[in-house]
XYZ file of C-alpha atoms in Angstrom:
712
model
C -33.973 -41.813 1.366
C -34.280 -40.992 5.023
C -31.073 -42.878 5.682
C -29.248 -40.798 2.852
C -30.454 -37.540 4.414
C -29.455 -38.670 7.979
C -26.026 -39.598 6.627
C -25.739 -36.153 4.839
C -26.669 -34.291 7.952
C -24.201 -36.377 10.066
C -21.321 -35.627 7.566
C -22.135 -32.005 7.450
C -22.076 -31.973 11.402
C -18.772 -33.555 11.414
C -17.328 -31.129 8.914
C -18.668 -28.300 10.782
C -17.059 -29.489 13.914
C -13.713 -29.962 12.177
C -13.946 -26.695 10.580
C -14.980 -24.384 13.548
C -13.639 -26.258 16.664
C -10.222 -24.618 16.724
C -11.528 -20.926 15.865
C -14.118 -21.475 18.560
C -11.791 -22.799 21.087
C -9.422 -19.690 20.384
C -12.564 -17.382 20.904
C -13.256 -19.113 24.160
C -9.819 -18.648 25.347
C -9.873 -14.894 24.651
C -13.337 -14.546 26.246
C -12.267 -16.324 29.387
C -9.451 -13.704 29.954
C -12.169 -10.954 30.061
C -15.345 -12.528 31.611
C -15.257 -13.798 35.184
C -15.543 -17.497 35.549
C -17.336 -19.681 38.082
C -14.904 -21.488 40.455
C -16.639 -24.847 39.215
C -15.851 -24.062 35.699
C -12.308 -23.113 36.665
C -11.718 -26.632 38.150
C -13.114 -28.148 35.094
C -10.747 -26.077 32.860
C -7.657 -26.786 35.193
C -8.504 -30.441 34.944
C -8.555 -30.282 31.121
C -5.407 -28.398 31.118
C -3.572 -31.120 33.089
C -5.117 -33.823 30.903
C -3.914 -32.182 27.639
C -0.374 -31.769 28.939
C -0.161 -35.428 30.020
C -1.514 -36.545 26.604
C 1.049 -34.448 24.772
C 3.840 -35.970 26.863
C 2.718 -39.394 26.312
C 2.421 -38.881 22.516
C 5.997 -37.403 22.355
C 7.326 -40.537 24.250
C 5.583 -42.980 22.115
C 6.743 -41.350 18.801
C 9.242 -43.241 16.831
C 10.664 -40.113 15.301
C 10.136 -36.518 15.743
C 8.195 -36.019 12.479
C 5.605 -38.485 13.879
C 4.347 -35.691 15.995
C 4.748 -32.955 13.367
C 1.797 -30.952 14.852
C 3.721 -30.450 18.109
C 4.738 -26.780 17.645
C 0.990 -25.796 17.040
C -0.293 -27.982 19.910
C 2.270 -26.415 22.051
C 1.163 -22.978 21.208
C -2.567 -23.622 21.895
C -1.676 -25.321 25.247
C 0.374 -22.449 26.332
C -2.351 -19.935 25.449
C -4.871 -21.957 27.222
C -2.556 -22.104 30.437
C -2.118 -18.372 30.301
C -5.768 -17.753 29.880
C -6.613 -19.829 32.842
C -3.940 -17.888 34.845
C -5.586 -14.589 33.894
C -9.069 -15.972 34.776
C -7.886 -17.368 38.219
C -6.002 -14.243 39.037
C -9.256 -12.207 38.478
C -11.067 -14.466 40.921
C -8.216 -14.592 43.410
C -8.066 -10.853 43.638
C -11.739 -10.077 43.646
C -13.076 -12.975 45.899
C -10.041 -14.252 47.666
C -11.050 -12.593 50.957
C -14.033 -15.014 51.126
C -11.985 -17.992 51.823
C -9.327 -20.467 50.451
C -12.094 -22.026 48.152
C -12.813 -18.837 46.374
C -10.921 -19.961 43.170
C -12.129 -23.586 43.238
C -11.224 -26.791 45.084
C -8.277 -27.682 42.833
C -6.370 -24.380 43.618
C -7.288 -24.747 47.318
C -5.987 -28.442 47.400
C -2.795 -27.935 45.576
C -2.045 -24.783 47.769
C -2.775 -26.537 50.996
C -0.788 -29.684 49.954
C 2.366 -27.976 49.198
C 2.248 -25.230 51.927
C 1.867 -27.825 54.735
C 0.691 -25.124 56.842
C 3.341 -22.640 56.017
C 3.037 -20.283 53.195
C 6.860 -19.700 53.308
C 7.252 -23.499 52.467
C 4.817 -22.978 49.616
C 6.715 -20.244 48.155
C 10.120 -22.035 48.268
C 8.644 -25.134 46.714
C 7.018 -23.084 43.861
C 10.230 -21.167 43.296
C 12.130 -24.533 42.973
C 9.709 -25.707 40.408
C 9.986 -22.570 38.484
C 13.780 -22.711 38.523
C 13.735 -26.345 37.259
C 11.263 -25.588 34.496
C 12.898 -22.214 33.316
C 16.641 -22.623 33.775
C 17.049 -26.500 33.343
C 14.465 -27.936 30.978
C 13.121 -24.892 29.007
C 16.603 -23.422 28.482
C 18.096 -26.638 27.437
C 15.243 -27.637 25.039
C 15.539 -24.112 23.476
C 19.183 -24.404 22.751
C 18.842 -27.892 21.187
C 15.931 -26.561 19.066
C 18.085 -23.691 17.790
C 21.090 -26.067 17.052
C 18.783 -28.697 15.516
C 17.088 -26.179 13.238
C 20.381 -24.705 12.184
C 22.091 -27.990 11.265
C 18.910 -29.508 9.594
C 18.734 -26.501 7.258
C 22.439 -26.622 6.539
C 22.190 -30.377 5.694
C 19.362 -30.080 3.308
C 21.406 -29.387 0.120
C 23.576 -32.389 0.858
C 20.595 -34.641 1.497
C 18.853 -33.511 -1.885
C 22.225 -34.369 -3.706
C 22.317 -37.780 -2.047
C 18.744 -38.464 -3.148
C 19.628 -37.597 -6.735
C 22.615 -39.904 -6.537
C 20.569 -42.739 -5.355
C 18.011 -42.056 -8.017
C 20.660 -41.923 -10.710
C 22.241 -45.173 -9.598
C 19.025 -46.998 -9.574
C 19.008 -47.510 -5.849
C 15.534 -45.818 -5.454
C 12.609 -45.170 -7.630
C 11.347 -41.788 -8.729
C 8.345 -42.087 -6.194
C 10.608 -42.967 -3.434
C 12.763 -39.977 -4.304
C 9.715 -37.814 -4.153
C 8.836 -39.067 -0.730
C 12.213 -38.658 0.546
C 12.316 -35.091 -0.715
C 9.060 -34.365 0.988
C 10.374 -35.797 4.212
C 13.350 -33.581 3.954
C 11.344 -30.508 3.522
C 8.945 -31.487 6.209
C 11.899 -32.073 8.598
C 13.247 -28.609 7.801
C 9.858 -26.958 8.502
C 9.385 -28.885 11.741
C 12.807 -27.949 13.381
C 12.347 -24.402 12.221
C 8.987 -24.228 13.959
C 10.342 -26.083 16.939
C 13.053 -23.240 17.305
C 10.235 -20.711 17.668
C 7.762 -23.015 19.719
C 10.435 -23.446 22.384
C 10.271 -19.747 23.060
C 6.488 -20.233 24.153
C 7.591 -22.522 26.895
C 10.263 -20.064 28.073
C 7.844 -17.072 28.010
C 5.209 -19.116 29.826
C 7.609 -19.809 32.747
C 8.476 -16.144 32.974
C 4.691 -15.167 32.763
C 4.003 -17.480 35.752
C 6.667 -15.811 37.937
C 5.192 -12.384 37.148
C 1.657 -13.659 37.801
C 2.792 -14.979 41.140
C 4.247 -11.671 42.235
C 1.151 -9.718 41.011
C -1.142 -12.008 42.904
C 0.890 -11.899 46.120
C 1.366 -7.996 46.199
C -2.186 -7.394 44.961
C -3.514 -9.860 47.456
C -1.826 -8.110 50.357
C -2.840 -4.699 49.311
C -6.507 -5.796 48.467
C -6.835 -7.822 51.694
C -5.567 -5.107 54.004
C -6.953 -2.145 52.424
C -10.310 -3.094 51.045
C -11.358 -5.923 53.273
C -9.683 -4.889 56.554
C -7.521 -8.025 57.027
C -4.338 -8.057 58.857
C -1.114 -8.474 56.888
C -0.717 -12.063 58.440
C -4.179 -13.051 57.512
C -3.954 -11.681 54.021
C -0.646 -13.384 53.402
C -1.826 -16.776 54.632
C -5.023 -16.390 52.480
C -3.756 -14.999 49.246
C -0.438 -16.767 49.311
C -2.236 -20.017 49.569
C -4.487 -19.249 46.651
C -1.440 -17.777 44.583
C 0.755 -20.722 45.279
C -2.162 -23.168 44.476
C -2.836 -21.295 41.360
C 0.850 -21.328 40.392
C 1.269 -25.045 40.971
C -1.894 -25.803 38.943
C -0.303 -23.853 35.973
C 3.453 -24.871 36.495
C 2.849 -28.571 36.572
C 1.226 -28.657 33.091
C 3.895 -26.247 32.031
C 6.603 -28.561 33.264
C 5.065 -31.440 31.482
C 4.964 -29.616 28.243
C 8.549 -28.424 28.690
C 9.561 -32.084 29.148
C 7.677 -33.068 26.075
C 9.445 -30.280 24.096
C 12.792 -31.491 25.380
C 11.891 -35.026 24.600
C 10.849 -34.230 20.994
C 13.974 -32.106 20.009
C 16.459 -34.449 21.781
C 15.123 -37.707 19.969
C 17.170 -39.503 17.435
C 14.883 -40.957 14.652
C 14.292 -44.715 14.815
C 11.817 -46.304 12.542
C 11.410 -49.456 14.621
C 11.501 -48.289 18.249
C 9.961 -45.584 20.423
C 11.674 -43.795 23.192
C 11.352 -46.452 25.759
C 12.531 -49.112 23.271
C 15.521 -47.004 22.304
C 16.656 -46.449 25.938
C 16.071 -50.122 26.938
C 18.023 -51.540 23.963
C 20.896 -49.231 24.373
C 21.237 -49.423 28.142
C 20.386 -53.146 28.424
C 24.059 -54.081 28.124
C 25.160 -56.873 30.268
C 28.898 -55.659 30.124
C 27.886 -52.242 31.472
C 25.643 -53.767 34.426
C 28.382 -56.045 35.580
C 30.821 -53.267 36.832
C 27.741 -51.391 38.340
C 26.927 -54.314 40.373
C 30.637 -54.785 41.588
C 30.863 -51.096 42.566
C 27.547 -51.376 44.521
C 28.963 -54.458 46.436
C 32.092 -52.465 47.298
C 30.102 -49.643 48.758
C 28.157 -52.372 50.674
C 31.359 -53.647 52.386
C 32.427 -50.085 53.491
C 31.937 -49.633 57.331
C 29.557 -46.837 58.189
C 27.584 -47.123 54.935
C 24.090 -48.363 54.617
C 25.491 -51.847 53.851
C 22.247 -53.772 53.473
C 20.767 -51.182 50.940
C 23.897 -51.188 48.831
C 24.254 -55.070 48.892
C 20.570 -55.453 47.881
C 21.228 -52.868 45.095
C 24.359 -54.727 43.975
C 22.517 -58.157 44.005
C 19.612 -56.739 41.903
C 22.137 -55.262 39.341
C 23.935 -58.562 39.118
C 20.815 -60.504 38.422
C 19.846 -57.978 35.570
C 23.297 -58.337 34.109
C 22.965 -62.169 34.173
C 19.458 -61.949 32.514
C 20.762 -59.534 29.764
C 23.783 -61.593 29.148
C 21.613 -64.698 28.602
C 19.347 -62.706 26.146
C 22.296 -61.491 24.163
C 23.575 -65.126 23.893
C 20.289 -66.345 22.592
C 20.049 -63.444 20.039
C 23.549 -64.271 18.718
C 22.782 -67.859 18.354
C 19.525 -67.030 16.470
C 21.671 -64.664 14.164
C 24.285 -67.305 13.561
C 21.597 -70.018 12.747
C 20.147 -67.717 10.327
C 23.423 -66.959 8.637
C 24.373 -70.746 8.507
C 20.872 -71.366 6.854
C 21.634 -68.793 4.319
C 25.019 -70.291 3.668
C 23.809 -73.746 3.493
C 21.440 -72.900 0.443
C 23.963 -71.788 -2.298
C 21.444 -73.060 -4.873
C 19.016 -70.458 -4.000
C 18.721 -67.652 -6.693
C 16.729 -64.538 -6.211
C 14.957 -62.959 -9.016
C 17.294 -59.753 -8.621
C 20.166 -62.103 -9.472
C 18.929 -62.652 -13.021
C 16.541 -59.728 -13.765
C 17.584 -56.199 -14.512
C 14.675 -53.970 -15.804
C 16.729 -50.747 -16.061
C 16.099 -49.104 -19.465
C 19.633 -47.614 -19.531
C 22.603 -48.987 -17.646
C 26.285 -47.760 -17.318
C 28.613 -50.561 -16.077
C 31.986 -49.477 -14.820
C 35.110 -51.135 -14.198
C 36.684 -51.043 -10.806
C 39.116 -48.244 -11.927
C 36.227 -45.831 -12.759
C 34.311 -46.225 -9.351
C 36.004 -43.212 -7.838
C 33.951 -41.065 -10.348
C 30.769 -42.096 -8.747
C 31.761 -41.606 -5.059
C 32.250 -38.198 -3.313
C 34.647 -37.469 -0.522
C 32.404 -35.669 1.787
C 29.707 -38.385 1.545
C 27.058 -35.796 1.289
C 27.020 -35.101 -2.266
C 27.025 -37.284 -5.339
C 30.173 -38.032 -7.380
C 31.060 -35.957 -10.548
C 29.712 -38.750 -12.928
C 26.366 -38.897 -11.163
C 25.911 -35.087 -11.373
C 27.027 -35.055 -14.979
C 24.574 -37.972 -15.946
C 21.637 -36.097 -14.004
C 22.264 -32.845 -15.997
C 22.350 -34.796 -19.279
C 19.176 -36.428 -18.482
C 17.516 -33.168 -17.766
C 18.833 -31.580 -20.975
C 17.970 -34.489 -23.185
C 14.497 -34.763 -21.646
C 13.889 -31.060 -22.239
C 15.032 -31.291 -25.953
C 13.076 -34.403 -26.772
C 9.727 -33.911 -24.861
C 9.623 -36.856 -22.452
C 11.473 -37.884 -19.214
C 14.484 -39.985 -20.122
C 14.617 -43.019 -17.747
C 17.102 -43.276 -15.125
C 20.676 -44.400 -15.940
C 21.523 -47.237 -13.619
C 25.145 -46.881 -12.620
C 26.925 -50.093 -11.316
C 30.256 -51.669 -10.972
C 31.269 -54.817 -13.080
C 34.292 -56.817 -11.856
C 34.325 -58.697 -15.022
C 35.357 -55.545 -17.037
C 38.781 -54.176 -17.390
C 39.666 -51.508 -14.704
C 39.213 -48.500 -17.160
C 36.376 -49.874 -19.163
C 32.787 -48.695 -19.313
C 29.854 -50.280 -21.034
C 26.604 -48.552 -21.918
C 23.489 -50.771 -22.301
C 19.987 -50.161 -23.594
C 17.953 -52.639 -21.810
C 20.186 -55.897 -21.758
C 21.896 -54.948 -25.202
C 25.385 -53.408 -25.080
C 25.309 -50.360 -27.325
C 28.726 -48.839 -26.670
C 31.925 -49.528 -24.892
C 35.131 -47.575 -24.406
C 38.046 -46.868 -21.922
C 38.868 -43.751 -19.899
C 41.635 -43.045 -17.394
C 40.469 -41.243 -14.215
C 44.076 -40.197 -13.283
C 44.432 -38.364 -16.788
C 42.609 -35.715 -18.788
C 41.599 -36.104 -22.488
C 43.154 -33.537 -24.883
C 41.487 -33.061 -28.229
C 43.410 -31.160 -30.850
C 41.725 -28.337 -32.669
C 42.388 -27.046 -36.359
C 45.024 -24.707 -34.982
C 46.969 -27.409 -33.148
C 50.629 -27.637 -34.513
C 52.225 -30.205 -32.203
C 51.577 -33.802 -30.988
C 51.330 -33.975 -27.215
C 52.606 -36.947 -25.169
C 49.821 -39.215 -24.004
C 47.859 -42.309 -24.707
C 46.391 -41.896 -28.250
C 42.690 -42.880 -28.678
C 39.794 -42.286 -30.663
C 37.154 -39.997 -28.995
C 34.244 -42.165 -28.125
C 31.702 -39.451 -29.160
C 33.136 -38.074 -32.241
C 35.675 -40.464 -33.389
C 38.437 -37.920 -33.492
C 41.944 -38.607 -32.466
C 42.616 -37.483 -28.943
C 45.299 -38.063 -26.172
C 44.804 -39.052 -22.545
C 47.539 -36.735 -20.806
C 48.900 -36.525 -17.376
C 47.675 -33.452 -15.301
C 50.888 -31.618 -15.257
C 50.613 -31.357 -19.185
C 47.502 -29.447 -19.105
C 49.006 -26.154 -19.357
C 51.165 -27.172 -22.257
C 48.185 -28.685 -24.010
C 45.977 -25.614 -23.626
C 48.908 -23.345 -24.824
C 48.789 -25.435 -28.083
C 45.120 -25.125 -28.655
C 44.151 -28.574 -27.282
C 40.719 -28.790 -25.626
C 40.942 -30.393 -22.177
C 38.008 -32.721 -21.246
C 37.538 -34.258 -17.733
C 36.950 -38.110 -17.537
C 33.315 -37.715 -16.310
C 32.621 -35.310 -19.119
C 33.808 -37.980 -21.705
C 31.543 -40.496 -20.422
C 28.731 -37.919 -20.054
C 28.996 -36.895 -23.704
C 29.075 -40.364 -24.944
C 25.838 -41.169 -22.871
C 24.258 -37.927 -24.337
C 24.769 -39.316 -27.848
C 23.483 -42.698 -26.940
C 20.290 -41.379 -25.290
C 19.600 -39.217 -28.368
C 20.325 -42.089 -30.732
C 18.078 -44.688 -29.029
C 15.360 -42.277 -27.696
C 12.943 -44.178 -29.776
C 13.566 -47.292 -27.819
C 13.552 -45.615 -24.389
C 9.943 -44.287 -24.577
C 7.450 -46.779 -23.226
C 3.640 -47.086 -23.050
C 3.874 -45.882 -19.575
C 5.859 -42.813 -20.470
C 3.080 -41.946 -23.286
C 0.473 -42.374 -20.793
C 2.223 -39.890 -18.446
C 2.491 -37.431 -21.469
C -1.234 -37.899 -21.998
C -2.225 -37.284 -18.422
C -0.245 -34.132 -18.250
C -1.938 -32.961 -21.534
C -5.291 -33.873 -20.108
C -4.898 -31.057 -17.551
C -5.101 -28.444 -20.468
C -6.738 -30.250 -23.225
C -8.991 -33.047 -21.770
C -11.291 -33.124 -24.709
C -8.636 -33.497 -27.298
C -7.099 -36.342 -25.360
C -10.396 -38.101 -24.779
C -11.466 -37.797 -28.504
C -8.412 -39.203 -29.987
C -7.049 -41.757 -27.355
C -8.145 -44.533 -27.626
C -11.171 -43.828 -29.631
C -9.148 -42.986 -32.900
C -5.629 -43.965 -32.137
C -4.886 -46.760 -29.634
C -2.204 -46.161 -27.068
C 0.251 -48.683 -28.417
C -0.142 -47.238 -32.051
C 0.641 -43.706 -30.548
C 3.738 -45.290 -28.797
C 4.845 -46.534 -32.081
C 4.235 -43.109 -33.871
C 6.222 -41.221 -31.148
C 9.030 -43.894 -31.287
C 9.403 -43.442 -35.052
C 9.546 -39.605 -34.676
C 12.348 -39.910 -31.840
C 14.296 -42.276 -33.804
C 14.884 -39.523 -36.229
C 15.404 -36.937 -33.507
C 12.153 -35.166 -33.998
C 11.033 -33.765 -30.664
C 7.678 -34.599 -29.269
C 7.366 -31.603 -26.928
C 4.203 -30.494 -28.734
C 2.011 -33.484 -28.044
C -0.935 -31.379 -28.593
C -0.087 -30.696 -32.261
C 0.605 -34.393 -32.824
C -2.780 -35.382 -31.514
C -4.539 -32.802 -33.604
C -2.791 -34.018 -36.646
C -3.700 -37.556 -35.734
C -7.406 -36.702 -35.357
C -7.433 -35.365 -38.901
C -5.733 -38.506 -40.357
C -7.329 -41.214 -38.237
C -10.227 -41.970 -40.881
C -7.662 -42.612 -43.629
C -6.972 -46.149 -42.179
C -3.119 -45.716 -42.332
C -0.654 -47.682 -40.307
C 1.282 -46.273 -37.521
C 4.450 -45.901 -39.693
C 2.423 -44.133 -42.427
C 0.894 -41.965 -39.662
C 4.317 -40.923 -38.289
C 5.302 -39.888 -41.810
C 2.052 -37.939 -42.225
C 2.275 -36.107 -38.905
C 5.982 -35.009 -39.347
C 5.126 -31.655 -41.243
C 3.043 -30.273 -38.219
C 5.975 -30.808 -35.690
C 9.220 -30.931 -37.622
C 9.725 -27.242 -37.138
C 10.902 -28.028 -33.572
C 13.799 -29.984 -35.102
C 14.592 -27.211 -37.602
C 14.780 -24.654 -34.801
C 17.665 -26.508 -33.222
C 19.530 -27.040 -36.742
C 19.623 -23.264 -37.454
C 18.801 -19.859 -35.824
C 15.724 -17.944 -36.417
C 17.511 -15.437 -38.696
C 19.993 -18.005 -40.027
C 19.203 -19.850 -43.374
C 18.966 -23.676 -43.225
C 21.994 -25.232 -45.023
C 20.754 -28.267 -47.033
C 21.895 -30.745 -49.567
C 19.476 -31.756 -52.422
C 19.511 -34.395 -55.004
C 19.715 -33.708 -58.773
C 16.225 -33.479 -60.203
C 16.850 -36.321 -62.776
C 18.675 -38.504 -60.222
C 15.802 -37.902 -57.651
C 13.205 -39.001 -60.342
C 15.183 -42.170 -60.871
C 15.153 -42.939 -57.188
C 11.298 -42.232 -56.991
C 10.941 -44.773 -59.951
C 12.850 -47.333 -58.059
C 10.849 -46.862 -55.024
C 7.483 -47.294 -57.052
C 8.927 -50.519 -58.426
C 10.225 -51.916 -55.116
C 8.256 -53.830 -52.706
C 7.096 -52.732 -49.240
C 10.284 -53.933 -47.780
C 12.299 -50.944 -48.896
C 13.998 -49.202 -51.630
C 15.843 -51.531 -54.359
C 18.910 -50.167 -55.612
C 22.307 -51.139 -56.983
C 24.840 -51.607 -54.115
C 27.444 -49.538 -55.927
C 24.813 -46.801 -56.448
C 24.081 -46.789 -52.609
C 27.749 -46.643 -51.913
C 28.083 -43.439 -54.130
C 25.194 -41.802 -52.514
C 26.605 -42.564 -49.059
C 29.985 -41.351 -49.885
C 28.708 -38.208 -51.308
C 26.638 -37.383 -48.181
C 29.718 -38.400 -45.979
C 31.801 -35.692 -47.763
C 29.070 -33.104 -47.087
C 28.784 -34.213 -43.482
C 32.492 -33.758 -42.960
C 32.417 -30.166 -44.196
C 29.410 -29.351 -41.962
C 30.955 -31.060 -38.913
C 33.932 -28.924 -39.412
C 31.604 -25.826 -39.000
C 29.897 -27.519 -35.990
C 26.665 -28.063 -38.029
C 24.415 -30.929 -38.600
C 24.046 -32.259 -42.255
C 20.574 -31.905 -43.617
C 19.395 -33.738 -46.769
C 16.041 -32.514 -48.529
C 14.331 -34.893 -50.801
C 10.816 -35.972 -52.069
C 8.318 -37.276 -49.469
C 8.013 -40.526 -51.428
C 11.569 -41.628 -50.773
C 12.329 -39.539 -47.515
C 11.759 -42.492 -45.280
C 13.889 -44.963 -47.282
C 16.701 -42.487 -47.689
C 16.723 -41.781 -44.035
C 17.078 -45.395 -43.130
C 19.854 -45.846 -45.679
C 21.933 -42.731 -44.482
C 21.498 -43.122 -40.827
C 23.170 -46.580 -41.033
C 26.440 -44.696 -41.845
C 25.857 -41.173 -40.576
C 24.403 -41.078 -37.063
C 23.411 -37.393 -36.702
C 22.127 -36.994 -40.321
C 18.721 -35.426 -40.768
C 16.549 -36.246 -43.810
C 13.600 -33.890 -44.440
C 10.935 -33.926 -47.144
C 10.488 -30.620 -49.020
C 6.948 -30.610 -47.871
C 8.456 -30.200 -44.235
C 10.230 -27.093 -44.819
C 8.579 -24.043 -43.276
C 7.401 -21.295 -45.785
C 9.098 -18.530 -43.850
C 12.369 -20.295 -43.291
C 15.368 -19.260 -45.609
C 16.964 -22.135 -47.408
C 20.578 -22.408 -48.662
C 21.577 -25.174 -50.885
C 25.102 -25.950 -50.220
C 25.381 -29.127 -52.314
C 23.517 -30.942 -55.249
C 24.067 -34.825 -55.238
C 23.389 -37.095 -58.043
C 24.471 -35.494 -61.426
C 27.923 -37.332 -61.473
C 26.414 -40.560 -59.922
C 23.695 -40.580 -62.347
C 26.083 -40.600 -65.258
C 28.161 -43.453 -63.664
C 25.046 -45.562 -62.775
C 23.853 -45.619 -66.472
C 27.086 -47.575 -67.157
C 26.860 -49.950 -64.269
C 25.127 -53.159 -63.957
C 21.468 -53.457 -62.928
C 22.044 -55.677 -59.993
C 19.526 -54.741 -57.305
C 19.886 -55.009 -53.615
C 17.375 -54.503 -50.889
C 18.369 -51.396 -48.608
């Protein structure tokens, strides 16, 4: 118990230190500008200031990339404020107690002043001026300019980097988690360089403030020494200038170190495997560069009147370094060649990546279509990648779950203009496009046939023509619809994603949906999954709904409906049918507008009753009916579907809940976009318009046919 209490107290103390250390430090800085400080305390603070500056510089040198020291702008601000606060405190002491002697402001200021001045305050002033010029004009100005340019170019390049990430994500090169990390890194990089652009102004302002403080101390010291303390001008100059120069040096040296650290950070090129010293040594350690250096130094050593020995020694050292570097380069080259030979000597080695592809959706392209993936400026993705990204977002929004990435890759075994769409490892679609042409699709108003490669549109099966680009104007004037090659593939992928949505959702995807719903309805999720419905059963239910294009956006309603049905001991397939009335309204909304009637086809009452009787007599394997009867039903629905397609609408069939599932399976084998609803799924407030009644003619003909049954 005592141990737990002590640990708790210790934890609280650490938390308090972390929480209040910076605010207290800032308050101390402000206080030190107002309250006079003891010389001993000044020495302690000056030493700490020098320590912090050295530490910041060393951290900047050891960083592998600028973002490794992302807190640098804030550290630079606090360090600058600390130094200015010390300047104010030391100025107060110098002007008030400077007449007492050179140790009035502490031993550090006295030592720095005496060392630099070397017995002459004129020398001290010149040395201090040179340091300020180096700091202000050379280092600080250069670092500030680099910061401005880096910030501008970093921010300008962000959109291109974002598009490159999207391209890699769609191509399957990186995962979604890696994409998130890279996006965060880009955002962090933009914030860092933007902050550095402002932080560099701190260093410049600090240098200017140092000059002003020097002038104030000298003028103020001369006036105070001669007027208040009856010192001669020469005595006042020697005394106060020594203190002023010492104070300025104690401040300017840390300022110079921080300016150097700033310049080091902003001029760095990111390297994941090397710090600054590693970068410089690897890039400057070239034997072919050191050989001419050695030769030139030897030539200088042979010139009469030159310090021959010094140049000859330097040339000899350079030659030895070149020889050593060349030897190391040869060793590295041998090791690299040995490694390559080892790899080439093991052709029997097969990696798992060579035989395994876990992509849920793949798009394989012939070499003639690769141009649609690449971009000319190398900063943005190609038109096909951008199109696929937009389609994935649209389909994901419609269906209610995140569609997996479409892995785009080349396949040299395919014809140049051929593309293949795969779901898992199964090929589900294949067609050809021509990247140097455009697809022209005729409309109802088209009167003439245009010159081009006649094909069937892969998405709708309509006759179309791949025309040359100079015929676009002629085609448009004759009411042809012009489609880009990437749009042809994109539309085809869109259809495939919707058709096979039930196969694309996995248990992991369902768990993601549940985790998201838990944020708003934790009790609902906890009470249903997995207590009433196991996760794999829920996955089967959602797959069944998606296979018939029923969106699963409203997962809350689905779980609520399942919670009411769980006690009935139904199979997942039966549960998917039972839950449809609760959510099918989302599908109906997309079939017709709110104020528009829903156009449906129904079965003749007697004919439907006959189908119900067949269903009741059939086994669990499906509805048994005469093949000719099934053909007649399908043909009748196809005729209705063609009329609806001409009006750009989806054919909807309404039937009894008893046979809805079986009829849906039968019809979707022949009409992909058909929607089969039970009359119990129709909303009460929705207007229904019956456009066709199927079965009366078929019923008459079926009575005369044979009673040969077939499993559908």
